[in-house]
Each structure stands twice: as C-alpha cells, then as structure tokens.
Amino acid sequence: MSNYSIKNLEEYFQLYRKSVREPENFWEEIAEEHFLWRKRWKRVMRWDFSKPEVTWFEGAKLNITENCLDRHLAIRGEKTAILFEPNDPEEKAQHISYNELHKRVCRFANVLKSQGVKKGDRVCIYLPMIPELAISVLACARIGAIHSVVFAGFSSQALAARINDCDCRTVITSDGSYRGAKTLDLKGIVDQSLKDCKGVKTVLVVNRTGGEVEMVKGRDHWIEPLLEKAKDECKPEIMDAEDPLFILYTSGSTGKPKGMVHSSGGYMVFTAYTFKNIFRYREEDIYWCTADIGWITGHSYIVYGPLANGATTVMFEGVPTYPDHGRFWEVVAKHKVNQFYTAPTAIRALAKESLDYVEKYDLSSIKVLGTVGEPINEEAWNWYNNNIGKNKSPIVDTWWQTETGGIMISPIPYVTPTTPTYATLPFIGVQPALMDDKGNEIKGNQVEGRLCIKFPWPSMARTIWGDHKRYYDTYFSAFKNMYFTGDGAMRNAVGYYRITGRVDDVIIVSGHNLGTAPIEDAINEHQAVSESAIVGFPHEVKGNALYGFVILKEVGEARDRENLKKEINQQIAEHIGPIAKLDKIQFVPGLPKTRSGKIMRRILRKIAANDTSNLGDISTLLNPEVVEEIIKDAQ
Ligand code: WTA
C-alpha cells in the first residue's frame, strides 16, 4: 500500500518527482498493487502527441466492473456502495450494498445482452439521478458496451445529435424525472428525438414517476419485468486496457459536440488514485459529489473512482433549493457526509441565502470540501470555508476537464496548504506548462499564460469519436508536442496554479460548458434573425451569463421585440436545452467586424460587461461606427 495514500507534503514532492522522472515505474507500481487485471500489460505507456497517439497498459486485460464490484464482495459485500437520496425528502433513502449492486448490475447487463447489445456497441443513457443510471453505466461496462450518457436536461434535438453521432442502437431512459417541484417528461423527449434517429431499435424504460407514456411496440420495453426474469450473475467481458469504456460529449467552440472517448485501463487507474488522495477517502467514510452523472464529474467521481476504492458514494436526485435552500446541509447531516464535492455556482447561490439554512444542521462530519467546474471567487471560497468547513476542513479546488478524465491540478487535503482561488499544485504524474502567444513555454513563477500539459497521464481521452483529426486540431495543433486545455492560468510565487478561465469561445454558465457557435446557430435559425453573436458576462451566481447581440432581417418596429426575445430563447431551449438560454438579448444594427469578416468578440465582451472605457484600437474595424450604436442601447 506504500505510495497509494499520500501522507505529507514531502511525500507528495517525492512521488511527484518520481512520476516525472520515471513515469513508467511509477504508474506500473500503482497499477500492479491496487487493481485487478486478467492479464498484465506488455508496455506501460507509449505516446506521440504529433499524431496524437497515447496508450497506457497496452496488452493488459481487465474489466473495470470487477474492480468496482466483484473484488469488494468478499471484504465489504454488505457495505453500502450507493446511498441514494431521492428528490423528495419524505421518500426514504436507499442503501444499496456492494452485494446488491453487483446483482443489479449483472441483471441489467443480462437484459442488455438479451436485447442483442454486444461488446463495442454504443448505448445511450438518458436518465435522471436514480440508481438505475449508475447501474446501467456499470452494466454497459460489464459487457464491454460503450456507454454514452447524455445529461437529462438536454433537449430532444441535442439528444438526437448525440445518439446519431455515435450510432447508438439502444437508448435507456425513464418515464419521467423529478427535479425539485417539477416533473419532467423524459420519455416524451426521447420519443421526439427518435423521430430523427432511425438507427435506434430498442428503448428500455425505467419506471420512476409512473407518468403516462407511449410505448412503441417492438421498440420500447419496460425494464422492470425484464430485470425480474434476468439472472443475477453475468460474466464480465474481458477488455483490452485500451478498449473504449465510454463516450461523453462536451461542447466545442465550433460546430457539433465532441464525443470524447475514454479508455478502460488508464481511466480506471487514474480516477481511482486521484479519488483516494484528493478526497482522502477512508474505509468508513460517506462521500458525496453533487454533480450529475451526465457530466464527467459524475462518471469519474460518483461512479468509477469511488467504487474502485470500495467507497460509499451518495447519489442525489434533487436540487440544492428544494424544498428549501437548506437541502444540501440537511442531507450532509442526515447521512453524516465526510467528503462533500460541489460546484462554485451552487455555493454562490446558497451563500446568498440566510445562514439559518446552514446553522440548523450539524455539519461536524465534514472532513474535506471540494469544488469543480469553474473558477471559484474568493468570496464564495471564504463563505464555503467559514460556514460549511468551519475553518477546519480543507477545500480542494480541483481543476480538470471532460477530456482529462480525472483531476489534474488540486490540493491534497491535509497535505497541501490551500490558498483561496488557487487549484494549487499538479497532481502526481501531471506536467503542466504555461505557454505564451508565440508558442514558447513560460518558465519560472509569477507568470501567466495558456495552460498546456506536456506529458500524457493515464486517463486522458484517446480521441473524438469518429473524428481523430478534430481531436488533433482542437488539442494538439496550437502548441507543438503539448495538449492545450483551452484555459488560461497563472503560476504564483510558490508555484501554485490559478485557473483564470477559458481563452476560447467556450463559456461556462453555472458550471456548464457552452460553445458559442451552436447557440448562435440555434438563434440564426429563427426566421426573423440574420446574424448573431454570443458573449459571456460576469454573473453573481452563475459565474457567467450569456449576452446575445442579434441582427434582425427586417429593420423597424414591425415585430414585438419582447416576444421575439422569448422566441429566441425558446429556439435555444429546443436546440440545446434551457441551460443555454440568454440572460440578455440586444437587437443591433450590425456587429463589429475585422476587415476579414471576423466578429470582434473582445469588443462585445466589454460592452456586455459594461466596461467600455477602454475598448482598445477599433480603427481597424470594417464598421467602427456600429460600436457606438451598440453601446448606446446596451443593457
Ligand atoms: C473549467 C469539468 C477553474 C475549466 C470537470 C475547464 C475550472 C472546464 C475548474 C472543463 C476549477 C473546471 N477552476 N476552472 N477548479 N474546474 N474548470 O469539461 O475552464 O465540464 O476547462 O469538466 O471547466 O469543464 P468540463
């Protein structure tokens, strides 16, 4: 168990140095001592960022679910694996033991098999945060099918695009879902999207809300009767370490979403090792990550990382504000949660409310607090530290991405001294670099640049589904021999990293990555619109909100403008989902453009942020006069 759990800063530095100097030896030891392999690797790693081609544990055989389930049965079979806390506080929580989870995963896997799902097939999962979501993910992994979970807040069109992109034949959904006081009709959304997905042959439906749904004969099946008939043993499919485990879509700055493909072996090793250390998980702990499994945080740190460590992981179906703003703290107190991991946007929303909501509950079980998804501002950090951590639980500000699979830069609690707003030091094996505009690495401290990673780590995405060239272009073409993250960062005097935010056209709203191009495409499809540009502007709770500058086809007051704004947002909700709606819409006569026709977003960003004192040089614009006009009507 030597290096698996890092005890102090000296040991961190020692291990870090080893992971840089002898990465193969380092990772081989971790992989060998802490995981179950059916066959050993021939080679620890191979890499060439110019292609890019990266492999870890090549030639090894495993099944990740044996690591997450089977190997725990003898030693912690009755321990709770998943602790399900429903949306309605009146509904009883469910404690699903490792024994039970194993059985339920096997049954589900057998149902998938009986429906003809085979190794390598893609299965789309569109489910709320109910146990069946984790179970179906693991069931796919059990039989070697590639899961593609789509967050159940995406619209039918967004779902259809994701189903078609990776050619899913099977979709798993539920009749409906509970979100706070609302009940959503998930099956209806699936039906709508399947009108555009001719390849889907099977839809498996979980009964959650008991709502009315239409079942298409031959295609749709309630899952319960099938599960009842299924055997509760299912032999794991033996996978190559490099076989894809899942696809997860993330927004790009341009065009359609990117299906990031993650591997089986490297992903398992890195998510498990980071989970153990970054949350300081100990055998009896109750760990809770509030993310949705529809995002990478849920994949890596609700399902795979915790279960690979035999942890108890809480799955929460609800929202932080229902039935009131004390819901998170009520759940922490009720289940005596030891590690609590959430997003800055949730912290900011709750910090605005009365402290009574916090003080009502006993939070003394908490040992580690975490944040993820966007930069955390100092005020929110302090509120979290003072009121939730009571100044005694370290905050791990964890920086990472869908593409990185696991946490890359983060304090190790009780090891790395924390500083508000700093993600601090790279995790073991992670080699960050800051780059200048000319493509040179900026060495030394107290510097700022574009954040790259210069050496592979085990859980990095291997490609974009169906488009390897796009994978290269997006991440490996900007800087030679480097993975470019799309983020800016600074390194302070002691070498701590602070992430300053995206440097591309991705905007993070309430922790959700949104590409500007797909939103603009959605707006431009409105028949009254001729062109549009979206930028982000600072928002107290969401971090960023969206501001749309829209040119209409007809000038004049012919249409009701307020109504038009509603229609535009409706259009966005249909194409992408309600999360991408605009906070502000301004109708403009033109957009500032360079002579080559590129929209100068820099200027629009300043206008949206109400910071127009220094717009820089606008004389090179094709249409400088339009800037004044936009400022005049800015909101
Ligand atoms: C941002 C989420 C600052 C960043 C795991 C990154 C952060 C994007 C942090 C990835 C953090 C994530 N501090 N910014 N601690 N964590 N980000 O793919 O811009 O949903 O590139 O993965 O979120 O978002 P994604």
XYZ file of C-alpha atoms and ligand atoms in Angstrom:
660
model
C 0.000 0.000 0.000
C 3.134 2.141 0.016
C 2.511 5.030 -2.306
C -1.209 4.786 -2.628
C -2.124 7.235 0.059
C -0.044 10.386 0.281
C 0.643 11.465 3.838
C 2.568 14.710 3.781
C 3.998 17.381 1.541
C 7.437 15.858 1.477
C 5.983 12.577 0.257
C 3.932 14.415 -2.349
C 7.075 16.072 -3.748
C 8.955 12.799 -3.676
C 6.226 10.958 -5.535
C 5.723 13.836 -7.916
C 9.404 13.824 -8.837
C 9.312 10.098 -9.331
C 6.229 10.350 -11.534
C 8.072 12.822 -13.774
C 11.455 11.113 -13.854
C 10.258 7.539 -14.087
C 6.619 7.703 -15.126
C 6.551 4.090 -16.250
C 7.881 2.710 -12.993
C 5.657 4.958 -11.002
C 2.392 4.051 -12.749
C 3.320 0.403 -13.049
C 3.589 0.128 -9.282
C 0.246 1.831 -8.732
C -1.474 -0.314 -11.358
C 0.061 -3.524 -10.124
C -0.628 -3.148 -6.433
C -4.125 -1.746 -6.403
C -6.120 -3.223 -9.243
C -7.312 -6.498 -10.580
C -6.039 -7.385 -14.066
C -6.840 -10.509 -16.012
C -3.592 -10.171 -17.896
C -0.584 -7.954 -17.406
C 0.416 -5.198 -19.842
C 3.237 -5.591 -22.297
C 4.132 -1.964 -22.096
C 3.221 0.682 -19.519
C 2.852 3.537 -21.972
C 3.533 4.824 -25.434
C 2.939 8.309 -26.736
C 3.253 10.614 -29.678
C 1.419 13.927 -29.375
C 2.061 14.748 -33.026
C -0.474 12.132 -34.123
C -1.759 12.141 -31.299
C -1.461 8.574 -30.101
C -1.318 7.578 -26.468
C -1.651 4.158 -24.878
C -1.442 3.035 -21.267
C -1.091 -0.529 -20.062
C -1.200 -1.803 -23.622
C -1.849 -5.511 -23.866
C -3.385 -5.700 -20.402
C -6.820 -7.258 -19.929
C -9.407 -6.285 -17.371
C -12.984 -5.436 -16.701
C -13.470 -2.241 -14.716
C -16.607 -3.596 -13.039
C -14.618 -6.438 -11.492
C -12.549 -3.703 -9.892
C -15.589 -1.678 -8.878
C -17.744 -4.589 -7.697
C -16.573 -8.213 -7.640
C -13.338 -7.727 -5.782
C -15.127 -5.970 -2.934
C -17.692 -8.681 -2.308
C -15.570 -10.859 -0.042
C -14.327 -7.993 2.121
C -17.139 -5.429 2.056
C -20.135 -7.117 0.464
C -22.614 -5.694 2.957
C -21.126 -2.216 2.930
C -23.236 0.459 1.229
C -21.907 1.157 -2.229
C -24.557 3.609 -3.407
C -26.551 5.696 -0.991
C -29.484 7.070 -2.957
C -31.124 10.224 -1.643
C -34.358 10.952 -3.549
C -35.607 14.341 -4.703
C -38.420 14.315 -2.155
C -37.039 14.387 1.397
C -40.094 12.410 2.505
C -39.132 9.477 0.296
C -36.827 7.004 2.001
C -33.128 6.941 1.135
C -31.857 3.641 -0.305
C -28.699 1.926 0.870
C -27.501 -0.343 -1.913
C -24.792 -2.695 -0.714
C -21.938 -3.973 -2.856
C -23.627 -7.386 -2.928
C -26.877 -5.904 -4.119
C -25.241 -3.541 -6.603
C -23.311 -6.446 -8.071
C -26.528 -8.390 -8.594
C -28.416 -5.460 -10.048
C -25.594 -4.638 -12.455
C -25.403 -8.274 -13.569
C -29.143 -8.432 -14.139
C -29.127 -5.231 -16.095
C -26.174 -6.490 -18.112
C -28.071 -9.697 -18.888
C -31.056 -7.672 -20.067
C -28.816 -5.677 -22.392
C -27.392 -8.900 -23.744
C -30.843 -10.353 -24.262
C -31.667 -7.256 -26.314
C -28.701 -8.004 -28.539
C -26.236 -5.456 -27.145
C -22.662 -6.618 -27.687
C -19.117 -5.565 -26.906
C -18.244 -2.332 -28.682
C -21.888 -1.299 -29.286
C -22.798 2.199 -28.191
C -25.648 2.588 -25.711
C -27.182 5.971 -24.996
C -28.283 6.562 -21.407
C -30.707 9.428 -20.784
C -31.742 9.061 -17.167
C -32.241 11.182 -14.080
C -30.053 10.730 -10.997
C -31.619 7.462 -9.872
C -29.730 4.244 -9.027
C -30.518 2.808 -12.482
C -28.273 5.466 -14.004
C -25.184 4.172 -12.201
C -26.374 0.591 -12.671
C -26.853 0.935 -16.430
C -23.453 2.600 -16.793
C -21.830 -0.325 -14.986
C -23.958 -2.844 -16.886
C -22.615 -1.499 -20.171
C -19.074 -1.711 -18.826
C -19.773 -5.252 -17.658
C -20.460 -6.467 -21.193
C -17.998 -4.153 -22.942
C -20.651 -1.918 -24.493
C -19.634 1.742 -24.735
C -21.932 3.988 -22.745
C -22.781 7.473 -23.863
C -24.602 9.231 -21.049
C -26.486 12.344 -22.098
C -27.402 14.768 -19.312
C -31.175 14.562 -18.890
C -31.517 18.340 -19.135
C -30.557 18.388 -22.803
C -33.300 18.947 -25.361
C -34.603 16.336 -27.784
C -32.569 17.816 -30.622
C -29.360 17.789 -28.605
C -30.103 14.192 -27.593
C -30.770 13.166 -31.208
C -27.469 14.679 -32.354
C -25.596 12.697 -29.704
C -27.436 9.444 -30.443
C -26.708 9.746 -34.150
C -23.111 10.879 -33.837
C -22.007 7.598 -32.303
C -24.736 5.483 -33.863
C -26.472 4.179 -30.749
C -28.965 1.376 -31.360
C -30.150 1.239 -27.767
C -31.425 4.019 -25.510
C -32.073 3.703 -21.782
C -34.430 6.244 -20.253
C -37.215 6.613 -17.692
C -40.841 7.603 -17.899
C -40.095 10.885 -16.189
C -37.850 12.611 -13.714
C -38.259 14.668 -10.556
C -36.352 17.923 -10.284
C -37.359 19.930 -7.235
C -41.037 20.766 -7.571
C -41.085 19.821 -11.265
C -41.731 16.535 -13.010
C -40.188 16.236 -16.462
C -41.406 14.003 -19.244
C -38.178 12.273 -20.257
C -39.778 9.554 -22.356
C -41.616 12.215 -24.361
C -38.297 13.923 -25.089
C -36.785 10.618 -26.180
C -39.778 9.901 -28.457
C -39.378 13.298 -30.027
C -35.673 12.826 -30.652
C -36.084 9.308 -32.043
C -38.038 10.734 -34.959
C -34.588 11.778 -36.170
C -32.725 8.656 -35.069
C -33.626 5.868 -37.409
C -30.879 3.599 -36.099
C -32.413 3.122 -32.640
C -34.005 -0.301 -32.350
C -34.537 -0.642 -28.608
C -35.639 1.701 -25.847
C -35.531 0.430 -22.274
C -37.697 2.416 -19.893
C -37.279 2.645 -16.127
C -40.406 3.404 -14.132
C -39.655 6.391 -11.918
C -42.635 8.766 -11.874
C -45.449 6.499 -13.013
C -46.433 9.117 -15.580
C -48.362 8.358 -18.765
C -46.047 7.336 -21.572
C -46.488 5.979 -25.033
C -44.731 2.699 -25.676
C -43.859 1.921 -29.278
C -44.484 -1.738 -29.937
C -41.391 -3.778 -30.690
C -39.101 -0.890 -29.808
C -39.938 0.168 -26.240
C -39.787 -2.117 -23.212
C -40.321 -1.504 -19.530
C -37.127 -2.613 -17.864
C -38.580 -3.991 -14.606
C -40.180 -7.182 -15.961
C -37.042 -7.902 -17.955
C -34.860 -7.422 -14.877
C -37.071 -9.732 -12.882
C -36.500 -12.523 -15.340
C -32.763 -11.928 -15.690
C -30.080 -13.961 -13.902
C -28.089 -12.208 -11.243
C -24.721 -13.453 -12.440
C -23.087 -12.103 -15.554
C -19.539 -12.933 -16.507
C -17.543 -9.793 -17.192
C -16.398 -9.250 -20.753
C -12.634 -9.172 -20.723
C -11.458 -5.907 -22.244
C -8.153 -4.588 -23.509
C -6.852 -1.724 -21.418
C -7.196 0.497 -24.477
C -10.737 -0.572 -25.414
C -13.134 2.371 -25.124
C -15.107 2.436 -21.890
C -17.351 5.362 -22.719
C -18.052 8.370 -24.873
C -19.032 11.636 -23.261
C -19.961 14.696 -25.274
C -18.603 18.121 -24.494
C -19.288 21.415 -26.214
C -16.692 22.779 -28.536
C -16.181 26.367 -29.536
C -17.327 25.415 -33.001
C -19.828 23.100 -34.575
C -21.206 19.911 -33.156
C -20.401 18.475 -29.741
C -17.258 16.418 -29.397
C -17.635 12.804 -28.309
C -14.628 12.317 -26.059
C -13.580 8.674 -25.948
C -12.141 7.285 -22.720
C -10.173 4.092 -22.256
C -10.734 1.261 -19.783
C -7.394 0.687 -18.020
C -5.737 4.085 -17.747
C -9.018 5.762 -16.872
C -9.602 3.312 -14.042
C -6.135 3.696 -12.555
C -6.105 7.471 -12.622
C -9.661 8.109 -11.403
C -9.225 5.647 -8.545
C -5.851 7.017 -7.464
C -6.964 10.653 -7.616
C -10.191 9.857 -5.767
C -8.353 8.146 -2.936
C -5.936 11.023 -2.384
C -7.821 14.149 -3.349
C -10.799 13.254 -1.183
C -8.689 11.463 1.423
C -11.137 8.620 1.399
C -11.033 6.259 4.379
C -12.928 2.963 4.643
C -15.808 4.142 6.815
C -16.381 7.475 5.068
C -19.551 8.628 3.338
C -18.636 10.573 0.238
C -20.976 12.878 -1.670
C -20.448 14.538 -5.015
C -23.471 16.622 -6.036
C -22.762 16.535 -9.772
C -24.973 14.721 -12.245
C -23.658 11.506 -13.786
C -24.465 13.166 -17.118
C -21.193 15.085 -16.718
C -17.632 13.836 -16.402
C -17.542 14.692 -12.695
C -20.294 12.170 -12.122
C -18.633 9.487 -14.244
C -15.259 9.759 -12.545
C -16.156 10.830 -9.024
C -19.614 9.403 -8.350
C -19.287 6.087 -10.155
C -15.871 4.797 -11.154
C -13.352 6.457 -8.791
C -15.346 5.847 -5.587
C -16.481 2.326 -6.456
C -12.972 1.274 -7.482
C -11.973 2.212 -3.917
C -14.874 0.379 -2.302
C -16.351 3.661 -1.133
C -19.867 4.641 -0.161
C -20.966 7.172 -2.755
C -24.108 9.278 -2.379
C -26.335 9.801 -5.406
C -28.670 12.754 -5.024
C -31.673 13.061 -7.290
C -32.767 16.566 -6.318
C -31.655 20.164 -6.493
C -29.992 22.367 -3.836
C -33.028 24.623 -3.458
C -35.834 22.115 -2.924
C -37.767 22.028 -0.693
C -35.634 24.915 0.558
C -32.106 26.277 0.492
C -31.037 24.018 3.324
C -31.387 20.787 1.346
C -27.648 20.107 0.846
C -26.908 20.652 4.518
C -29.858 18.565 5.591
C -28.524 15.658 3.517
C -24.987 16.141 4.879
C -26.314 15.986 8.439
C -28.688 13.108 7.763
C -26.088 10.813 6.217
C -23.088 12.180 8.135
C -21.264 13.004 4.938
C -17.481 13.191 5.289
C -16.462 14.496 1.878
C -18.635 16.991 0.062
C -17.875 17.981 -3.549
C -19.883 20.599 -5.447
C -19.685 23.469 -7.957
C -18.954 27.144 -7.250
C -22.265 28.154 -8.818
C -24.160 26.152 -6.176
C -22.032 27.676 -3.420
C -22.721 31.196 -4.680
C -26.460 30.545 -4.924
C -26.628 29.200 -1.365
C -24.331 31.878 0.055
C -26.914 34.484 -0.967
C -29.480 32.951 1.363
C -29.801 33.265 5.124
C -27.218 31.415 7.224
C -30.118 29.921 9.166
C -30.347 27.309 6.441
C -26.829 26.168 7.294
C -26.859 26.608 11.023
C -29.888 24.426 11.518
C -27.800 21.353 10.699
C -24.923 19.510 12.278
C -22.134 19.551 9.705
C -19.443 18.232 12.015
C -18.984 15.049 9.964
C -17.370 17.004 7.122
C -13.634 16.456 6.708
C -12.982 17.547 3.140
C -14.760 20.031 0.863
C -14.318 20.165 -2.885
C -15.204 22.386 -5.811
C -15.080 21.843 -9.553
C -16.229 23.168 -12.879
C -15.241 26.818 -12.956
C -13.018 29.249 -11.115
C -14.180 29.897 -7.569
C -14.146 33.527 -6.496
C -12.627 34.490 -3.167
C -15.923 35.454 -1.561
C -17.525 32.098 -2.332
C -14.367 30.267 -1.197
C -14.433 32.098 2.126
C -18.123 31.500 2.661
C -17.653 27.773 1.993
C -14.624 27.620 4.241
C -16.164 29.541 7.142
C -19.708 28.274 7.132
C -19.528 24.761 5.775
C -15.967 23.753 6.617
C -15.967 25.762 9.875
C -12.361 26.680 9.072
C -11.198 23.163 9.731
C -11.936 21.202 6.561
C -9.564 21.862 3.699
C -11.126 22.870 0.373
C -9.855 21.038 -2.676
C -10.326 23.308 -5.680
C -10.000 20.671 -8.380
C -9.174 21.716 -11.923
C -9.786 19.248 -14.721
C -11.893 18.627 -17.840
C -14.090 16.102 -19.634
C -11.040 15.499 -21.803
C -8.668 14.824 -18.912
C -10.924 12.162 -17.376
C -9.626 12.846 -13.881
C -8.472 15.669 -11.606
C -5.262 17.316 -12.802
C -4.487 20.233 -10.508
C -5.693 20.231 -6.918
C -4.564 20.404 -3.354
C -4.291 17.125 -1.483
C -6.228 17.762 1.723
C -4.244 17.837 4.956
C -1.116 17.787 2.763
C -1.091 20.863 0.502
C -1.680 24.205 2.250
C -4.597 25.875 0.450
C -4.951 29.433 -0.822
C -8.349 30.802 -1.870
C -8.953 30.703 -5.642
C -5.880 28.550 -6.301
C -6.123 24.983 -7.544
C -2.540 24.844 -6.200
C -0.270 22.026 -7.412
C -0.413 19.456 -10.190
C -1.451 16.000 -9.109
C 1.124 13.218 -9.255
C 2.048 12.482 -12.869
C 0.602 15.703 -14.282
C 3.058 18.047 -16.004
C 1.506 21.457 -16.687
C 3.147 24.179 -18.765
C 2.212 27.808 -19.362
C 2.698 28.981 -22.926
C 3.000 32.421 -24.469
C 1.346 33.556 -27.710
C 4.422 32.702 -29.714
C 4.358 29.098 -28.613
C 7.169 29.252 -26.068
C 6.942 27.820 -22.605
C 6.992 30.461 -19.880
C 9.255 29.198 -17.142
C 9.593 30.491 -13.613
C 6.985 31.786 -11.221
C 4.641 34.769 -11.121
C 3.743 34.279 -14.750
C 0.563 33.882 -16.716
C -0.154 32.040 -19.957
C -2.096 29.373 -21.747
C -2.362 26.166 -19.826
C -0.988 23.068 -21.530
C 0.030 19.611 -20.357
C 3.282 18.343 -21.738
C 3.222 14.660 -20.898
C 0.439 12.070 -21.065
C -1.446 10.904 -17.991
C -3.369 7.623 -17.861
C -6.947 8.939 -18.074
C -6.589 11.341 -20.972
C -9.194 10.997 -23.733
C -7.822 8.998 -26.641
C -9.778 10.581 -29.477
C -13.010 12.251 -30.530
C -15.482 9.618 -31.663
C -15.355 9.403 -35.457
C -13.098 12.397 -35.914
C -9.495 11.914 -34.895
C -8.404 14.884 -36.962
C -10.628 17.159 -34.914
C -9.022 15.724 -31.785
C -5.625 16.710 -33.113
C -6.777 20.114 -34.353
C -8.543 21.060 -31.133
C -5.993 19.967 -28.569
C -2.623 19.273 -30.159
C -2.177 21.746 -33.001
C -1.888 25.021 -31.075
C 1.382 24.138 -29.316
C 3.879 21.609 -30.566
C 4.002 18.420 -28.510
C 1.561 19.763 -25.955
C -2.036 19.084 -25.002
C -3.736 22.507 -24.976
C -6.535 22.813 -22.440
C -8.299 25.935 -23.755
C -7.814 27.562 -20.342
C -5.619 30.400 -19.189
C -3.738 30.131 -15.892
C -1.201 31.897 -13.723
C 1.515 30.478 -11.504
C 2.255 32.434 -8.340
C 5.449 32.915 -6.361
C 5.272 29.491 -4.734
C 4.330 27.680 -7.930
C 0.606 27.394 -7.260
C -1.716 27.459 -10.263
C -4.788 29.599 -10.520
C -7.085 28.975 -13.457
C -8.206 32.273 -14.946
C -10.855 30.897 -17.316
C -11.413 29.855 -20.904
C -9.388 31.524 -23.611
C -11.528 30.155 -26.439
C -15.195 30.554 -27.348
C -16.468 28.218 -24.681
C -18.413 29.972 -21.924
C -19.032 28.307 -18.577
C -22.505 29.116 -17.276
C -23.394 27.650 -13.873
C -20.604 25.155 -14.381
C -21.916 24.006 -17.789
C -19.649 24.402 -20.786
C -21.409 26.072 -23.659
C -19.900 26.702 -27.069
C -20.900 29.981 -28.688
C -21.267 28.550 -32.189
C -24.064 26.045 -31.524
C -26.064 28.708 -29.680
C -25.564 31.186 -32.488
C -26.654 28.532 -34.980
C -29.821 27.978 -32.960
C -30.606 31.703 -32.898
C -29.866 32.170 -36.569
C -32.428 29.558 -37.447
C -35.155 31.888 -36.239
C -36.766 33.272 -39.366
C -36.509 36.883 -38.173
C -32.772 36.726 -37.463
C -29.999 37.364 -39.914
C -26.935 37.118 -37.684
C -25.939 36.909 -34.039
C -23.006 36.808 -31.650
C -22.924 35.475 -28.118
C -20.531 36.507 -25.368
C -20.353 35.833 -21.654
C -20.572 38.478 -18.955
C -19.944 38.186 -15.210
C -22.911 36.983 -13.181
C -23.119 36.888 -9.413
C -24.435 33.337 -9.139
C -23.857 31.658 -12.483
C -20.263 32.862 -12.816
C -21.025 33.857 -16.393
C -24.296 34.574 -18.127
C -24.937 34.855 -21.848
C -25.454 38.093 -23.748
C -26.690 37.847 -27.315
C -26.240 40.561 -29.931
C -28.766 39.885 -32.648
C -29.246 41.436 -36.075
C -32.786 41.165 -37.403
C -33.626 40.752 -41.042
C -36.240 43.470 -41.065
C -35.438 46.800 -39.586
C -38.113 48.868 -37.928
C -40.575 48.031 -35.207
C -42.589 45.586 -37.245
C -42.438 42.869 -34.587
C -42.964 42.791 -30.895
C -39.394 42.760 -29.624
C -40.113 41.255 -26.224
C -41.938 38.429 -27.851
C -39.072 37.916 -30.242
C -36.664 37.586 -27.339
C -38.855 34.884 -25.855
C -38.973 33.071 -29.161
C -35.207 33.218 -29.500
C -34.754 31.686 -26.060
C -37.344 29.073 -26.879
C -35.419 28.236 -30.010
C -32.232 27.795 -27.962
C -34.035 25.609 -25.420
C -35.228 23.336 -28.222
C -31.867 23.053 -29.934
C -29.663 22.721 -26.885
C -31.572 22.911 -23.616
C -32.770 25.508 -21.120
C -29.238 25.821 -19.676
C -28.146 27.702 -22.794
C -30.822 30.428 -22.664
C -29.613 34.031 -22.887
C -29.916 36.401 -19.945
C -29.788 39.450 -22.174
C -30.627 39.977 -25.804
C -29.885 43.178 -27.640
C -31.039 43.830 -31.188
C -28.267 45.606 -33.029
C -27.878 47.145 -36.486
C -24.561 45.378 -37.091
C -21.713 43.502 -35.407
C -18.175 44.868 -35.146
C -16.084 43.006 -37.689
C -12.495 42.916 -38.800
C -11.695 43.507 -42.430
C -11.507 39.791 -42.925
C -15.075 39.497 -41.661
C -14.376 38.058 -38.193
C -16.580 39.247 -35.365
C -14.531 41.155 -32.778
C -15.834 39.409 -29.690
C -13.367 41.257 -27.491
C -15.377 44.442 -28.027
C -18.716 42.743 -27.476
C -17.410 41.195 -24.258
C -16.505 44.640 -22.945
C -19.889 46.055 -23.876
C -21.657 43.134 -22.204
C -19.584 43.622 -19.058
C -20.430 47.328 -19.117
C -16.755 48.171 -19.315
C -16.461 50.418 -22.331
C -13.958 52.948 -21.019
C -11.101 51.344 -22.918
C -12.114 49.442 -25.993
C -8.611 49.414 -27.449
C -7.958 50.137 -31.066
C -11.140 49.873 -33.111
C -9.866 51.760 -36.128
C -9.010 48.545 -37.935
C -12.657 47.528 -37.914
C -14.632 47.321 -41.076
C -17.503 49.194 -39.429
C -16.265 51.152 -36.381
C -19.426 53.297 -36.343
C -21.529 50.344 -35.247
C -19.716 50.157 -31.898
C -21.111 53.488 -30.705
C -24.602 52.456 -31.686
C -24.347 49.188 -29.795
C -23.026 50.920 -26.664
C -25.894 53.405 -26.779
C -28.520 50.658 -26.458
C -26.537 48.263 -24.276
C -28.403 46.684 -21.365
C -13.318 24.805 -16.034
C -15.391 19.631 -15.530
C -11.341 26.813 -12.658
C -12.153 24.978 -16.987
C -14.565 18.702 -14.652
C -12.136 23.677 -17.738
C -12.310 25.056 -13.768
C -13.619 23.366 -17.860
C -12.127 24.224 -12.643
C -13.893 21.897 -18.026
C -11.523 24.798 -11.482
C -13.052 23.080 -14.235
N -11.152 26.093 -11.545
N -11.919 26.340 -13.764
N -11.351 24.111 -10.362
N -12.605 23.005 -12.966
N -12.892 24.317 -14.723
O -15.314 19.555 -19.273
O -12.407 26.069 -17.837
O -17.254 20.206 -17.789
O -11.527 23.769 -18.998
O -15.119 19.352 -16.858
O -14.175 23.852 -16.633
O -15.257 21.623 -17.882
P -15.811 20.141 -18.006
